[in-house]
Amino acid sequence: MPTKTIIEPFRIKSVEPIRWTTRREREQLLEAAHYNLFLLPADDVLIDLLTDSGTGAMSTHQWAAVMEGDESYAGSRSFDRFKNSVQEIFGYKHVIPTHQGRAAERILFGVTCKKGEVVPNNTHFDTTRANVEFVGAEAVDLVIEEGHHPSLQHPFKGNMDVAALESLIARVGRERIPLVMLTVTNNSGGGQPVSMENVRAVSAVCKRHGIPLYFDACRFAENAWFIKLREKGYENKTPKEIAQEMFRYGDGCTMSAKKDGMANIGGFLCTNDDMLAQQEKDLLILTEGYPTYGGLAGRDLEAIAVGVQEALEEDYLRYRIASTAYLGNHIASHGVPIVQPPGGHAIYLDARAFLPHIPPDQFPGVALAAELYLEGGIRSVEIGTLMFAHGAQMDLVRLAIPRRVYTQSHIDYVVEVILEVWKNRERIPGLRLTYEAPFLRHFTAHLEPMNVGAATRS
Ligand SMILES: *Cc1c(COP(=O)(O)O)cnc(C)c1O
């Protein structure tokens, strides 16, 4: 690691203005949005840390590639470039483009999975869980014990509990498990990486039982970087070599190109299974598009072809992981409870520890996210009781860092806002639900403060 400040490894060629609002305006905007930050107009947000999904800045190389997009319906040159670039890293035989990650999930589970079956994962992401449950199967999370304790330090907190996987297979039977999934990095579990040793162990269990192993690969490049930093034997390998080795232990993957694809839209589904690929392409044609574009424009395929390669560049990954840790370490050094150690793409505030006076059924994560907006115009997202209706294990607030978008002074401002909210935390009220949809309710839910007087203080 260099000893000088780790700087943004880019300079800025095009700027996008952002806009301040007053506290009074934000109080009105929040009420109009029913205390759900998904329902806010983005123009009324100063620093948007809602998600790192599709919110990154593309490079000059990506914008140049966009102009090379071949918009032919079938057999487009852009598809070949996309497929070759993806295959060089992921190594799977079939690459099926989709409009984003959840479309890949829906097709994978729609084809492989049915009612009464069970899908193990280290931790299912919200859309992954919803797609498993939509076909009537059960989504089981098997992250290691350390993964359930936010303040505990562990280099690979995203690992799957291999013994728990073995006993699940013994209990429900191999025939009821169509596939095992590993999410790298483990998003809902705090952006925590999975070690190569764990991938190897899970792969060995799957092979022994003849169960396919799929990766939820959305943040594969960040996971590779953590393996390089933290796992013995990988310090001299490139992130690409590490990613290539990891994918060799599996049979396929789902991917959102809006994350480590460094694009604003897109995704893909990979498999080595010829028969499965045929069924997946049939379903793709029905709902996404022809298999050489899968719901994307040729220019999107070009941006992804360049983006997956850029995500593995060492200068980029060093800056990416260092800037996320910078935010986490700053607030943690003032006592703010966060998921330790800082993850790859985001810092997770532990809302139950931050707001011990608010019980989980009054949504401490949503309450904290609302207060960060009121205090400084920052948008974050709850990952907890609102998102996972049935028995969330933690209530977290995720501050996701868009790729190559904000500078260190933006992050310094975020630190100041969080510390101000931390100082006044006893005054933050819990919330109650006034409307919910039957699934993925956090996107559209309406809430109101338990104690309206406390919430509208100025
Ligand atoms: C974002 C994400 C998805 C879903 O991808 P979309 O492109 O948002 O549909 C699935 N799994 C993980 C781990 C993710 O981070």
Short mmCIF file of C-alpha atoms and ligand atoms in Angstrom, two decimals:
data_model
loop_
_atom_site.label_atom_id
_atom_site.label_comp_id
_atom_site.label_asym_id
_atom_site.label_seq_id
_atom_site.Cartn_x
_atom_site.Cartn_y
_atom_site.Cartn_z
CA MET A 1 0.00 0.00 0.00
CA PRO A 2 1.29 3.51 -0.75
CA THR A 3 2.05 5.62 2.34
CA LYS A 4 0.64 8.88 0.91
CA THR A 5 -3.09 9.74 0.78
CA ILE A 6 -4.97 7.36 -1.47
CA ILE A 7 -6.53 9.76 -3.99
CA GLU A 8 -9.38 9.32 -6.45
CA PRO A 9 -7.67 7.63 -9.46
CA PHE A 10 -9.47 9.85 -11.97
CA ARG A 11 -10.01 13.52 -12.76
CA ILE A 12 -13.40 15.07 -13.48
CA LYS A 13 -14.40 15.87 -17.05
CA SER A 14 -18.11 16.53 -16.67
CA VAL A 15 -19.89 17.83 -13.56
CA GLU A 16 -23.44 17.37 -12.32
CA PRO A 17 -24.68 20.10 -9.92
CA ILE A 18 -26.31 19.07 -6.63
CA ARG A 19 -28.78 21.20 -4.69
CA TRP A 20 -29.21 22.27 -1.05
CA THR A 21 -32.60 22.38 0.67
CA THR A 22 -33.50 23.91 4.04
CA ARG A 23 -34.42 21.80 7.06
CA ARG A 24 -37.98 23.14 6.86
CA GLU A 25 -38.23 22.01 3.22
CA ARG A 26 -36.86 18.60 4.11
CA GLU A 27 -39.45 18.17 6.88
CA GLN A 28 -42.22 18.80 4.36
CA LEU A 29 -40.62 16.61 1.69
CA LEU A 30 -40.19 13.75 4.18
CA GLU A 31 -43.79 13.94 5.29
CA ALA A 32 -44.97 13.97 1.66
CA ALA A 33 -42.79 10.88 1.05
CA HIS A 34 -44.48 9.08 4.01
CA TYR A 35 -41.08 8.77 5.74
CA ASN A 36 -39.94 6.38 3.00
CA LEU A 37 -36.82 7.77 1.28
CA PHE A 38 -37.54 5.70 -1.85
CA LEU A 39 -40.51 8.03 -2.42
CA LEU A 40 -38.40 11.25 -2.43
CA PRO A 41 -37.61 13.09 -5.69
CA ALA A 42 -33.85 12.64 -6.25
CA ASP A 43 -33.49 16.39 -6.93
CA ASP A 44 -34.31 17.00 -3.27
CA VAL A 45 -31.40 14.85 -2.11
CA LEU A 46 -27.95 16.41 -1.61
CA ILE A 47 -25.78 13.28 -1.23
CA ASP A 48 -27.48 10.16 -2.49
CA LEU A 49 -26.24 7.00 -0.75
CA LEU A 50 -29.47 5.07 -1.32
CA THR A 51 -27.66 2.53 -3.46
CA ASP A 52 -24.49 1.88 -5.42
CA SER A 53 -26.67 0.17 -8.05
CA GLY A 54 -26.54 1.82 -11.47
CA THR A 55 -25.45 5.11 -9.88
CA GLY A 56 -21.74 4.99 -10.80
CA ALA A 57 -19.89 7.32 -13.16
CA MET A 58 -18.77 5.73 -16.43
CA SER A 59 -15.22 6.24 -17.68
CA THR A 60 -14.15 7.94 -20.90
CA HIS A 61 -13.43 4.44 -22.26
CA GLN A 62 -16.97 3.33 -21.50
CA TRP A 63 -18.49 6.43 -23.13
CA ALA A 64 -16.31 5.84 -26.19
CA ALA A 65 -17.49 2.22 -26.31
CA VAL A 66 -21.13 3.42 -26.08
CA MET A 67 -20.65 5.13 -29.46
CA GLU A 68 -19.54 1.76 -30.89
CA GLY A 69 -22.83 0.13 -29.90
CA ASP A 70 -24.26 -2.12 -32.61
CA GLU A 71 -28.04 -1.96 -32.33
CA SER A 72 -28.74 -4.93 -34.62
CA TYR A 73 -31.59 -7.06 -33.29
CA ALA A 74 -29.80 -10.39 -33.78
CA GLY A 75 -26.10 -11.29 -33.86
CA SER A 76 -24.91 -7.83 -32.84
CA ARG A 77 -21.15 -7.21 -32.71
CA SER A 78 -21.70 -5.62 -29.28
CA PHE A 79 -22.99 -8.93 -27.95
CA ASP A 80 -19.79 -10.68 -29.06
CA ARG A 81 -17.67 -8.08 -27.29
CA PHE A 82 -19.85 -8.36 -24.16
CA LYS A 83 -19.74 -12.15 -24.18
CA ASN A 84 -15.98 -12.33 -24.74
CA SER A 85 -15.25 -9.85 -21.96
CA VAL A 86 -17.57 -11.63 -19.49
CA GLN A 87 -16.25 -15.07 -20.42
CA GLU A 88 -12.64 -14.01 -19.96
CA ILE A 89 -13.38 -13.27 -16.29
CA PHE A 90 -16.27 -15.57 -15.39
CA GLY A 91 -15.32 -18.53 -17.60
CA TYR A 92 -18.85 -19.95 -18.05
CA LYS A 93 -20.04 -21.49 -21.31
CA HIS A 94 -23.33 -19.62 -21.69
CA VAL A 95 -23.69 -15.86 -21.11
CA ILE A 96 -27.28 -14.60 -21.20
CA PRO A 97 -27.77 -10.81 -21.03
CA THR A 98 -30.63 -9.44 -18.91
CA HIS A 99 -31.81 -5.91 -18.13
CA GLN A 100 -30.59 -6.21 -14.52
CA GLY A 101 -29.70 -8.70 -11.80
CA ARG A 102 -33.22 -9.57 -10.67
CA ALA A 103 -34.21 -10.53 -14.23
CA ALA A 104 -31.36 -13.06 -14.19
CA GLU A 105 -32.62 -14.30 -10.81
CA ARG A 106 -36.20 -14.61 -11.99
CA ILE A 107 -35.14 -16.67 -15.02
CA LEU A 108 -32.73 -18.86 -13.03
CA PHE A 109 -35.22 -19.66 -10.26
CA GLY A 110 -38.13 -19.86 -12.72
CA VAL A 111 -36.32 -22.65 -14.57
CA THR A 112 -34.55 -24.53 -11.77
CA CYS A 113 -36.80 -24.15 -8.77
CA LYS A 114 -40.34 -25.07 -7.70
CA LYS A 115 -42.74 -25.15 -4.76
CA GLY A 116 -41.47 -27.08 -1.74
CA GLU A 117 -37.81 -26.75 -2.68
CA VAL A 118 -35.10 -25.04 -0.63
CA VAL A 119 -32.35 -22.64 -1.76
CA PRO A 120 -29.42 -22.10 0.65
CA ASN A 121 -27.35 -18.90 0.37
CA ASN A 122 -24.91 -17.17 2.74
CA THR A 123 -27.48 -14.33 2.84
CA HIS A 124 -30.13 -13.82 0.18
CA PHE A 125 -30.30 -10.29 -1.18
CA ASP A 126 -33.86 -8.89 -1.02
CA THR A 127 -34.66 -9.44 -4.72
CA THR A 128 -33.05 -12.90 -4.62
CA ARG A 129 -35.18 -13.95 -1.64
CA ALA A 130 -38.31 -12.52 -3.28
CA ASN A 131 -37.64 -14.42 -6.52
CA VAL A 132 -37.04 -17.71 -4.68
CA GLU A 133 -40.23 -17.23 -2.66
CA PHE A 134 -42.20 -16.16 -5.75
CA VAL A 135 -41.83 -19.68 -7.22
CA GLY A 136 -42.93 -21.17 -3.88
CA ALA A 137 -39.49 -22.28 -2.67
CA GLU A 138 -37.87 -21.50 0.66
CA ALA A 139 -34.84 -19.17 0.88
CA VAL A 140 -32.51 -20.21 3.73
CA ASP A 141 -29.66 -17.98 4.97
CA LEU A 142 -26.61 -19.85 6.30
CA VAL A 143 -24.03 -17.15 7.03
CA ILE A 144 -21.42 -18.01 9.71
CA GLU A 145 -22.24 -17.12 13.32
CA GLU A 146 -19.87 -14.09 13.25
CA GLY A 147 -22.04 -12.63 10.47
CA HIS A 148 -24.92 -12.16 12.93
CA HIS A 149 -22.92 -9.89 15.26
CA PRO A 150 -22.45 -6.38 13.83
CA SER A 151 -19.58 -5.29 16.10
CA LEU A 152 -17.52 -8.47 15.76
CA GLN A 153 -14.35 -8.30 13.66
CA HIS A 154 -13.73 -11.14 11.17
CA PRO A 155 -11.88 -10.93 7.83
CA PHE A 156 -14.51 -12.94 5.92
CA LYS A 157 -17.79 -12.32 7.67
CA GLY A 158 -19.72 -13.18 4.50
CA ASN A 159 -18.68 -16.85 4.64
CA MET A 160 -21.27 -19.61 4.55
CA ASP A 161 -21.50 -21.94 7.54
CA VAL A 162 -20.39 -25.15 5.81
CA ALA A 163 -21.53 -27.43 8.67
CA ALA A 164 -24.98 -25.79 8.58
CA LEU A 165 -25.12 -26.43 4.82
CA GLU A 166 -24.28 -30.12 5.40
CA SER A 167 -26.97 -30.50 8.05
CA LEU A 168 -29.56 -28.67 5.91
CA ILE A 169 -28.87 -31.08 3.04
CA ALA A 170 -29.15 -34.04 5.45
CA ARG A 171 -32.40 -32.70 6.89
CA VAL A 172 -34.35 -31.71 3.74
CA GLY A 173 -32.70 -34.12 1.28
CA ARG A 174 -30.55 -33.43 -1.75
CA GLU A 175 -33.50 -33.75 -4.17
CA ARG A 176 -35.22 -30.73 -2.62
CA ILE A 177 -32.21 -28.45 -3.15
CA PRO A 178 -31.99 -27.40 -6.82
CA LEU A 179 -28.91 -25.23 -6.27
CA VAL A 180 -26.75 -23.56 -3.64
CA MET A 181 -25.93 -19.87 -3.95
CA LEU A 182 -23.02 -17.80 -2.64
CA THR A 183 -23.39 -14.00 -2.62
CA VAL A 184 -20.03 -12.23 -3.13
CA THR A 185 -19.70 -9.86 -1.38
CA ASN A 186 -22.53 -10.53 1.04
CA ASN A 187 -24.64 -7.40 0.51
CA SER A 188 -27.43 -7.80 3.10
CA GLY A 189 -24.91 -9.16 5.61
CA GLY A 190 -22.95 -5.90 5.55
CA GLY A 191 -20.97 -5.99 2.26
CA GLN A 192 -18.71 -8.60 3.82
CA PRO A 193 -16.45 -10.79 1.68
CA VAL A 194 -16.37 -14.56 1.25
CA SER A 195 -12.93 -16.23 1.37
CA MET A 196 -11.59 -18.50 -1.36
CA GLU A 197 -11.21 -21.20 1.29
CA ASN A 198 -14.95 -20.96 2.02
CA VAL A 199 -15.82 -21.00 -1.69
CA ARG A 200 -13.70 -24.15 -2.05
CA ALA A 201 -15.36 -25.82 0.97
CA VAL A 202 -18.91 -24.98 -0.18
CA SER A 203 -18.05 -26.16 -3.70
CA ALA A 204 -16.74 -29.47 -2.32
CA VAL A 205 -19.98 -30.09 -0.37
CA CYS A 206 -22.04 -29.26 -3.48
CA LYS A 207 -19.96 -31.58 -5.67
CA ARG A 208 -20.24 -34.43 -3.17
CA HIS A 209 -24.04 -34.16 -3.27
CA GLY A 210 -24.30 -33.34 -6.97
CA ILE A 211 -25.87 -29.90 -6.30
CA PRO A 212 -24.95 -27.02 -8.66
CA LEU A 213 -23.25 -23.98 -7.10
CA TYR A 214 -24.17 -20.52 -8.40
CA PHE A 215 -22.66 -17.17 -7.46
CA ASP A 216 -24.63 -14.01 -6.91
CA ALA A 217 -21.67 -12.17 -8.39
CA CYS A 218 -22.80 -8.52 -8.19
CA ARG A 219 -19.70 -7.38 -6.26
CA PHE A 220 -17.21 -10.02 -7.43
CA ALA A 221 -14.38 -7.49 -7.98
CA GLU A 222 -14.60 -6.06 -4.45
CA ASN A 223 -14.67 -9.60 -3.09
CA ALA A 224 -11.53 -10.44 -5.10
CA TRP A 225 -9.77 -7.39 -3.66
CA PHE A 226 -10.57 -8.45 -0.07
CA ILE A 227 -9.18 -11.93 -0.82
CA LYS A 228 -5.98 -10.32 -2.14
CA LEU A 229 -5.68 -8.15 1.01
CA ARG A 230 -6.70 -10.70 3.62
CA GLU A 231 -6.19 -14.29 2.47
CA LYS A 232 -2.82 -16.02 2.62
CA GLY A 233 -1.51 -17.12 -0.76
CA TYR A 234 -3.35 -14.47 -2.79
CA GLU A 235 -1.27 -11.36 -2.04
CA ASN A 236 0.64 -11.62 -5.34
CA LYS A 237 -2.28 -12.57 -7.57
CA THR A 238 -4.19 -9.98 -9.60
CA PRO A 239 -7.87 -9.35 -8.80
CA LYS A 240 -8.71 -10.87 -12.18
CA GLU A 241 -6.81 -14.09 -11.44
CA ILE A 242 -8.59 -14.32 -8.10
CA ALA A 243 -12.02 -13.78 -9.70
CA GLN A 244 -11.25 -16.36 -12.40
CA GLU A 245 -10.26 -18.95 -9.78
CA MET A 246 -13.37 -18.28 -7.71
CA PHE A 247 -15.78 -18.72 -10.62
CA ARG A 248 -14.10 -22.04 -11.56
CA TYR A 249 -15.51 -23.53 -8.33
CA GLY A 250 -19.08 -22.87 -9.49
CA ASP A 251 -21.45 -23.84 -12.28
CA GLY A 252 -22.83 -20.41 -13.12
CA CYS A 253 -23.84 -17.02 -11.74
CA THR A 254 -26.32 -14.19 -11.71
CA MET A 255 -24.93 -10.69 -12.06
CA SER A 256 -26.12 -7.11 -11.84
CA ALA A 257 -23.92 -5.00 -14.14
CA LYS A 258 -25.19 -1.99 -12.17
CA LYS A 259 -22.67 -2.91 -9.44
CA ASP A 260 -19.23 -4.23 -10.42
CA GLY A 261 -20.26 -4.06 -14.09
CA MET A 262 -19.70 -0.27 -13.68
CA ALA A 263 -22.72 0.40 -15.91
CA ASN A 264 -25.99 2.25 -15.29
CA ILE A 265 -28.15 -0.70 -16.38
CA GLY A 266 -27.71 -4.37 -17.25
CA GLY A 267 -27.02 -7.80 -15.91
CA PHE A 268 -26.44 -11.38 -16.98
CA LEU A 269 -26.98 -15.00 -16.18
CA CYS A 270 -24.25 -17.59 -16.78
CA THR A 271 -24.29 -21.37 -16.74
CA ASN A 272 -22.23 -24.31 -17.94
CA ASP A 273 -25.37 -26.45 -18.35
CA ASP A 274 -26.48 -26.69 -22.02
CA MET A 275 -30.00 -27.88 -21.33
CA LEU A 276 -30.61 -25.25 -18.66
CA ALA A 277 -29.23 -22.53 -20.94
CA GLN A 278 -31.75 -23.51 -23.62
CA GLN A 279 -34.68 -23.28 -21.18
CA GLU A 280 -33.34 -19.98 -19.85
CA LYS A 281 -33.05 -18.50 -23.34
CA ASP A 282 -36.63 -19.60 -24.15
CA LEU A 283 -37.88 -17.74 -21.08
CA LEU A 284 -35.59 -14.79 -21.92
CA ILE A 285 -37.18 -14.43 -25.36
CA LEU A 286 -40.62 -14.44 -23.74
CA THR A 287 -39.94 -11.67 -21.23
CA GLU A 288 -36.58 -9.90 -21.84
CA GLY A 289 -35.66 -10.13 -25.49
CA TYR A 290 -33.62 -12.04 -28.04
CA PRO A 291 -30.55 -13.80 -26.51
CA THR A 292 -28.02 -11.44 -28.16
CA TYR A 293 -29.44 -8.41 -26.36
CA GLY A 294 -31.70 -9.62 -23.51
CA GLY A 295 -33.51 -6.35 -22.81
CA LEU A 296 -30.43 -4.14 -23.31
CA ALA A 297 -29.33 -1.78 -26.06
CA GLY A 298 -26.14 -2.66 -27.93
CA ARG A 299 -24.51 0.39 -26.31
CA ASP A 300 -25.31 -1.01 -22.84
CA LEU A 301 -23.56 -4.27 -23.73
CA GLU A 302 -20.50 -2.23 -24.79
CA ALA A 303 -20.46 -0.27 -21.53
CA ILE A 304 -20.60 -3.51 -19.53
CA ALA A 305 -17.87 -5.17 -21.65
CA VAL A 306 -15.50 -2.35 -20.67
CA GLY A 307 -16.90 -1.93 -17.14
CA VAL A 308 -16.35 -5.48 -15.82
CA GLN A 309 -12.68 -5.14 -16.80
CA GLU A 310 -12.29 -1.69 -15.19
CA ALA A 311 -13.82 -2.98 -11.95
CA LEU A 312 -10.81 -5.28 -11.59
CA GLU A 313 -8.15 -2.56 -11.96
CA GLU A 314 -5.98 -2.38 -8.85
CA ASP A 315 -5.83 1.45 -8.61
CA TYR A 316 -9.60 1.58 -8.73
CA LEU A 317 -10.14 -1.18 -6.15
CA ARG A 318 -7.55 0.28 -3.78
CA TYR A 319 -9.32 3.66 -3.87
CA ARG A 320 -12.78 2.11 -3.71
CA ILE A 321 -12.14 0.02 -0.59
CA ALA A 322 -10.04 2.76 1.09
CA SER A 323 -12.74 5.43 0.63
CA THR A 324 -15.46 3.18 2.07
CA ALA A 325 -13.24 2.37 5.07
CA TYR A 326 -12.47 6.11 5.49
CA LEU A 327 -16.15 6.85 6.16
CA GLY A 328 -16.61 3.83 8.45
CA ASN A 329 -13.47 4.34 10.51
CA HIS A 330 -14.16 8.06 11.01
CA ILE A 331 -17.62 7.63 12.50
CA ALA A 332 -16.68 4.45 14.42
CA SER A 333 -13.82 6.34 16.11
CA HIS A 334 -16.49 8.65 17.58
CA GLY A 335 -18.46 5.70 18.96
CA VAL A 336 -21.07 5.33 16.18
CA PRO A 337 -22.02 1.62 16.01
CA ILE A 338 -21.32 0.21 12.54
CA VAL A 339 -21.00 -3.27 11.10
CA GLN A 340 -17.35 -4.13 11.54
CA PRO A 341 -15.11 -4.26 9.66
CA PRO A 342 -16.22 -1.75 6.94
CA GLY A 343 -17.53 -3.60 3.88
CA GLY A 344 -16.73 -3.09 0.22
CA HIS A 345 -19.44 -0.87 -1.20
CA ALA A 346 -21.13 0.52 1.88
CA ILE A 347 -21.05 1.38 5.55
CA TYR A 348 -23.84 -0.10 7.63
CA LEU A 349 -25.00 1.72 10.75
CA ASP A 350 -26.32 -0.63 13.44
CA ALA A 351 -29.67 1.08 14.09
CA ARG A 352 -30.63 -1.12 17.06
CA ALA A 353 -27.44 -0.08 18.86
CA PHE A 354 -27.71 3.53 17.62
CA LEU A 355 -31.35 3.88 18.81
CA PRO A 356 -31.80 1.40 21.68
CA HIS A 357 -35.00 3.20 22.75
CA ILE A 358 -36.78 2.18 19.50
CA PRO A 359 -37.92 -1.50 19.40
CA PRO A 360 -37.51 -3.39 16.07
CA ASP A 361 -41.28 -3.26 15.37
CA GLN A 362 -41.02 0.55 15.30
CA PHE A 363 -38.41 0.39 12.51
CA PRO A 364 -35.25 1.90 14.06
CA GLY A 365 -33.46 1.69 10.69
CA VAL A 366 -36.14 3.66 8.86
CA ALA A 367 -36.22 6.21 11.70
CA LEU A 368 -32.44 6.71 11.52
CA ALA A 369 -32.45 7.02 7.72
CA ALA A 370 -35.21 9.67 7.98
CA GLU A 371 -33.14 11.65 10.51
CA LEU A 372 -30.00 11.61 8.30
CA TYR A 373 -32.12 13.16 5.57
CA LEU A 374 -33.61 15.80 7.88
CA GLU A 375 -30.20 16.73 9.27
CA GLY A 376 -28.17 16.88 6.06
CA GLY A 377 -30.11 15.90 2.95
CA ILE A 378 -28.42 12.50 2.86
CA ARG A 379 -30.37 9.56 1.49
CA SER A 380 -29.61 6.06 2.82
CA VAL A 381 -31.64 2.85 3.05
CA GLU A 382 -32.92 0.60 5.81
CA ILE A 383 -31.96 -3.07 5.65
CA GLY A 384 -33.95 -4.62 8.46
CA THR A 385 -37.48 -5.05 9.76
CA LEU A 386 -39.14 -3.09 6.93
CA MET A 387 -37.18 -4.85 4.18
CA PHE A 388 -37.36 -8.40 5.59
CA ALA A 389 -40.86 -8.53 7.02
CA HIS A 390 -40.43 -11.89 8.78
CA GLY A 391 -37.94 -11.72 11.64
CA ALA A 392 -35.03 -9.55 10.48
CA GLN A 393 -31.95 -10.45 12.52
CA MET A 394 -30.54 -6.91 12.43
CA ASP A 395 -31.75 -3.38 11.73
CA LEU A 396 -29.12 -1.68 9.62
CA VAL A 397 -28.94 1.59 7.71
CA ARG A 398 -26.84 1.23 4.60
CA LEU A 399 -24.80 4.14 3.28
CA ALA A 400 -23.90 2.82 -0.16
CA ILE A 401 -21.13 4.62 -2.03
CA PRO A 402 -21.76 5.11 -5.77
CA ARG A 403 -18.68 4.20 -7.81
CA ARG A 404 -16.39 7.11 -8.84
CA VAL A 405 -19.08 9.74 -7.99
CA TYR A 406 -18.32 11.51 -4.70
CA THR A 407 -15.01 13.02 -3.55
CA GLN A 408 -13.41 12.97 -0.13
CA SER A 409 -14.98 16.32 0.84
CA HIS A 410 -18.46 14.91 0.13
CA ILE A 411 -17.62 12.04 2.46
CA ASP A 412 -16.28 14.45 5.12
CA TYR A 413 -19.67 16.21 5.01
CA VAL A 414 -21.46 12.87 5.47
CA VAL A 415 -19.28 12.19 8.53
CA GLU A 416 -20.27 15.57 10.04
CA VAL A 417 -23.98 14.92 9.52
CA ILE A 418 -23.83 11.44 11.06
CA LEU A 419 -21.96 12.76 14.12
CA GLU A 420 -24.59 15.49 14.60
CA VAL A 421 -27.41 12.92 14.46
CA TRP A 422 -25.44 10.69 16.88
CA LYS A 423 -25.29 13.58 19.37
CA ASN A 424 -29.09 14.04 19.33
CA ARG A 425 -30.07 10.38 18.99
CA GLU A 426 -32.35 10.17 22.07
CA ARG A 427 -34.85 12.53 20.42
CA ILE A 428 -35.45 10.37 17.32
CA PRO A 429 -38.95 8.77 17.34
CA GLY A 430 -39.97 5.29 16.15
CA LEU A 431 -42.36 4.80 13.22
CA ARG A 432 -45.51 2.87 12.48
CA LEU A 433 -46.56 1.35 9.14
CA THR A 434 -49.66 2.79 7.46
CA TYR A 435 -49.45 1.01 4.06
CA GLU A 436 -47.59 -2.06 2.77
CA ALA A 437 -47.47 -4.02 -0.52
CA PRO A 438 -47.62 -7.87 -0.48
CA PHE A 439 -43.92 -8.28 -1.40
CA LEU A 440 -40.76 -6.10 -1.46
CA ARG A 441 -42.78 -3.76 0.74
CA HIS A 442 -39.87 -1.44 1.62
CA PHE A 443 -39.93 0.16 -1.85
CA THR A 444 -43.46 1.55 -1.47
CA ALA A 445 -44.35 1.43 2.24
CA HIS A 446 -45.90 4.43 3.98
CA LEU A 447 -44.99 5.21 7.60
CA GLU A 448 -45.63 7.87 10.22
CA PRO A 449 -43.83 8.85 13.44
CA MET A 450 -45.10 7.28 16.68
CA ASN A 451 -44.89 10.69 18.29
CA VAL A 452 -45.61 13.38 15.74
CA GLY A 453 -44.62 16.21 18.11
CA ALA A 454 -41.07 14.88 18.52
CA ALA A 455 -40.57 14.37 14.80
CA THR A 456 -41.51 17.86 13.70
CA ARG A 457 -39.35 19.75 16.21
CA SER A 458 -37.06 22.20 14.42
C1 LIG B 1 -28.22 -5.49 -6.60
C2 LIG B 1 -28.19 -6.91 -6.23
C3 LIG B 1 -29.06 -7.81 -6.83
C4 LIG B 1 -30.15 -7.42 -7.81
O1 LIG B 1 -29.67 -6.74 -8.91
P1 LIG B 1 -30.56 -5.60 -9.65
O2 LIG B 1 -29.72 -5.19 -10.80
O3 LIG B 1 -30.80 -4.52 -8.67
O4 LIG B 1 -31.83 -6.26 -10.09
C5 LIG B 1 -28.95 -9.14 -6.45
N1 LIG B 1 -28.05 -9.54 -5.55
C6 LIG B 1 -27.19 -8.69 -4.95
C7 LIG B 1 -26.20 -9.19 -3.97
C8 LIG B 1 -27.23 -7.35 -5.27
O5 LIG B 1 -26.37 -6.51 -4.68
#
